[in-house]
XYZ file of C-alpha atoms in Angstrom:
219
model
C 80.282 91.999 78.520
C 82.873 90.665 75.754
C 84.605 87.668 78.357
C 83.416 84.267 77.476
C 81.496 82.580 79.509
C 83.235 80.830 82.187
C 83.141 77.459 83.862
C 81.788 77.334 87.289
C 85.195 76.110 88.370
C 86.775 78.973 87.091
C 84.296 81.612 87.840
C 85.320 81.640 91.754
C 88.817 82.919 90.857
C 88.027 85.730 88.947
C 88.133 88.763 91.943
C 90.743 90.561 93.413
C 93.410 88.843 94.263
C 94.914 89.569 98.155
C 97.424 87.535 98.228
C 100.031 85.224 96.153
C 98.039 82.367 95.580
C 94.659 84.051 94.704
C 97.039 85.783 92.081
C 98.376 82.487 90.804
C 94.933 81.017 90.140
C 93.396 83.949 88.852
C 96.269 83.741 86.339
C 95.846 80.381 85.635
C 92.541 81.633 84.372
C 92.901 84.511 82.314
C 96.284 82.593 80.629
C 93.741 80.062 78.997
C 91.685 83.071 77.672
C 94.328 85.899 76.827
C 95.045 84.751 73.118
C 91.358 85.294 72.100
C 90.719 88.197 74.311
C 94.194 89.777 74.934
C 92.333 93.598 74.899
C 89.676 92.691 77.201
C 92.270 90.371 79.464
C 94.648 93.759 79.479
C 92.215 96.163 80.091
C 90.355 93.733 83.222
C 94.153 94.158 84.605
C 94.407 97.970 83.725
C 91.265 99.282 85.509
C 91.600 96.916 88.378
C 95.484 98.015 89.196
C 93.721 101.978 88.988
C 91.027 101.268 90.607
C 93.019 99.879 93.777
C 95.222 102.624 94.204
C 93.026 104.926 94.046
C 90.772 103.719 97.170
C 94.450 102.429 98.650
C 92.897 99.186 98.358
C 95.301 95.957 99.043
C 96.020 94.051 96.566
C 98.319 96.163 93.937
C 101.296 93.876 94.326
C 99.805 90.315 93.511
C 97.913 92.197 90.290
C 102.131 93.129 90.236
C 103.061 89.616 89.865
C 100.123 88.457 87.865
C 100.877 91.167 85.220
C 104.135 89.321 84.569
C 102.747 86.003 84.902
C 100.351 87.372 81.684
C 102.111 89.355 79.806
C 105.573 90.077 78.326
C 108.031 91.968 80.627
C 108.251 95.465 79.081
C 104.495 95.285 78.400
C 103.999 94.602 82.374
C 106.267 96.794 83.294
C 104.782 99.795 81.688
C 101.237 98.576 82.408
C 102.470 98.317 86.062
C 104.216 101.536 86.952
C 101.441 103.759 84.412
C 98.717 102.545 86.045
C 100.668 102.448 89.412
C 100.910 106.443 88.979
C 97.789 107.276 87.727
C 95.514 105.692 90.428
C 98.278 107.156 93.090
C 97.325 110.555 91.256
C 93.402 109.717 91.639
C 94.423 109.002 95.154
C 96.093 112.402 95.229
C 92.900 114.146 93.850
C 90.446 112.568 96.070
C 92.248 113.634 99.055
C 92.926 117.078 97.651
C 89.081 117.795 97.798
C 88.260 115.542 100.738
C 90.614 115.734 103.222
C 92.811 119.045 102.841
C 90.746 121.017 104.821
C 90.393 118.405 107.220
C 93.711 117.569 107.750
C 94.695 121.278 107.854
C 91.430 121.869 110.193
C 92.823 118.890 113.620
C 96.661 118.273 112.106
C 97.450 122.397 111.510
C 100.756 121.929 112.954
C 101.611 118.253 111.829
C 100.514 119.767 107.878
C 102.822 122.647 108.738
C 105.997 120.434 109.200
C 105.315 118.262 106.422
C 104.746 121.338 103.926
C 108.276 122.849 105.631
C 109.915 119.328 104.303
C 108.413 120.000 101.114
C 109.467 123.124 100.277
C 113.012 122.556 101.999
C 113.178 120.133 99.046
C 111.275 121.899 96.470
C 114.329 122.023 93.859
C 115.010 118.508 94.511
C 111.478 117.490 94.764
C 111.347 114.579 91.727
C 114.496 112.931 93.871
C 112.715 113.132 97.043
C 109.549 111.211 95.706
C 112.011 108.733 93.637
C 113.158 108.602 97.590
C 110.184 107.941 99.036
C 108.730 105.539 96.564
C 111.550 103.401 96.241
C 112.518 103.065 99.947
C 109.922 101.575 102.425
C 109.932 104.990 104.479
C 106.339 105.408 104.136
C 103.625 103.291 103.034
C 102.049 104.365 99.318
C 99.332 105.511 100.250
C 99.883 107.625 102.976
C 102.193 109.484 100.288
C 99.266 109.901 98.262
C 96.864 111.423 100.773
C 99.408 113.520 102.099
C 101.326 115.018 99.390
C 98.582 117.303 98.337
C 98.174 118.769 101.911
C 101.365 119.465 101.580
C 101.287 121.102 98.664
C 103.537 118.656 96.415
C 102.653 119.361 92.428
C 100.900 116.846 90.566
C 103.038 116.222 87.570
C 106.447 115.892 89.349
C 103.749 113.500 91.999
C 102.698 111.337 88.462
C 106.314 111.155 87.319
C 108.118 110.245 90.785
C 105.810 107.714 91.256
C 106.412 106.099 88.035
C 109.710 106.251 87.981
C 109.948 105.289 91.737
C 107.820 102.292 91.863
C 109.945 100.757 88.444
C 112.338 98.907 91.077
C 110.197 97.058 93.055
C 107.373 96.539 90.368
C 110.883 94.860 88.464
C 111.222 92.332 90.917
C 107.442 91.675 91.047
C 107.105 91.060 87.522
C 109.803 88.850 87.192
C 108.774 86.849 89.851
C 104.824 86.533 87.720
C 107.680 85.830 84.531
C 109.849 83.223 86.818
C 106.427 81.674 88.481
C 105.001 81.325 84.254
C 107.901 79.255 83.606
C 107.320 77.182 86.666
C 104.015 76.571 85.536
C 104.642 75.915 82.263
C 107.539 73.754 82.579
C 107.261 70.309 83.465
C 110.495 70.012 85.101
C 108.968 72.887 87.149
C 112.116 73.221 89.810
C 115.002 73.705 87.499
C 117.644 75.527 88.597
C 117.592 78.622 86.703
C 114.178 79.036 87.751
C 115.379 78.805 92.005
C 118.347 81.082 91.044
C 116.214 83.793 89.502
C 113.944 83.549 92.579
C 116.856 84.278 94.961
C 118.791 87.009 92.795
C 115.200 88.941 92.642
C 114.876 88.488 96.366
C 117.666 89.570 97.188
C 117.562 92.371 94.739
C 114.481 93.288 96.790
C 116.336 94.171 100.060
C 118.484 96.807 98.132
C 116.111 99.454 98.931
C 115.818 98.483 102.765
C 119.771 97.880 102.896
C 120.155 101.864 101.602
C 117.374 103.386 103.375
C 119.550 104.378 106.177
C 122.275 106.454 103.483
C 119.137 108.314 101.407
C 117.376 108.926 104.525
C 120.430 110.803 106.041
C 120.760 113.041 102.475
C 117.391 113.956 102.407
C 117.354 114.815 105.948
């Protein structure tokens, strides 16, 4: 109700973006309007990001990227992994009063094992969702419908998943910072820009390259 009014040109790039370069665009756009309306800009970003985690709804990673494209780092950062944990914990909630009984009604046996992990790691629990979240081991959002079939608390849920998503939301946002500077600069392929892409990607594979050694610990 408060966002200008915006050109026709412009008005097909305002949605969700599902990929990379409906993110860039839809960046493009909000960066000419951000200085007048930073609030309404930040909040647009704020209940989308919830609002997609919560249905497990595609898209979280290029509103990743386009929240460092917008904004300063430790703003995006925060923005990212807050909102990042509190739609996984909406997530968490809807599937505690949809689909416990469910799950426990045709999976009895499958929610059995998983609750046995659980509680085999119940002092250790806030490590084994840093674990999880930070190693791709399981998708997101499986970890959010399960985890309250199997009886995982909510707050050590919230914080793991903040703290565990801070790594890879890192190299996201910096990628949204490095891809600003691209687009801002005119000598847009300088080399510190193409180094930062490749330190970042690589930094990326970390997880993947140590899944094998945390896997074995928690195990």
């Amino acid at each position: 109700m408060k966002f200008p009014e915006l050109q026709e040109s412009e008005q097909q790039h305002l949605k969700i973006p599902w990929d990379i370069e409906d993110a860039k665009r839809l960046g493009q756009v909000l960066d000419r309007y951000k200085e007048k309306y930073y609030f309404e800009v930040l909040l647009a970003v704020f209940v989308t990001y919830i609002f997609l985690q919560t249905f497990a709804i595609p898209g979280s990673i290029s509103l990743s990227i386009l929240s460092g494209f917008l904004f300063p780092f430790p703003l995006a950062l925060v923005l990212v992994c807050f909102c990042s944990a509190t739609g996984a914990s909406l997530c968490y909630l809807l599937s505690y009063f949809l689909g416990r009984r469910i799950v426990y009604k045709y999976f009895p046996e499958k929610a059995s094992q998983w609750a046995a992990v659980v509680n085999k790691h119940r002092s250790n629990l806030l490590n084994y969702l840093l674990f999880l979240r930070v190693t791709p081991f399981l998708p997101n959002w499986f970890i959010n419908i399960v985890s309250p079939v199997i009886d995982v608390p909510l707050f050590p849920f919230w914080l793991g998943t903040f703290f565990g998503v801070a790594p890879p939301s890192f190299v996201a946002i910096q990628a949204g910072q490095t891809l600003y500077k691209l687009s801002a600069s005119s000598d847009a392929w300088s080399w510190t820009s193409v180094i930062l892409l490749a330190v970042f990607a690589i930094l990326s594979l970390v997880p993947v390259l140590l899944k094998k050694q945390l896997r074995d610990k928690f195990e």
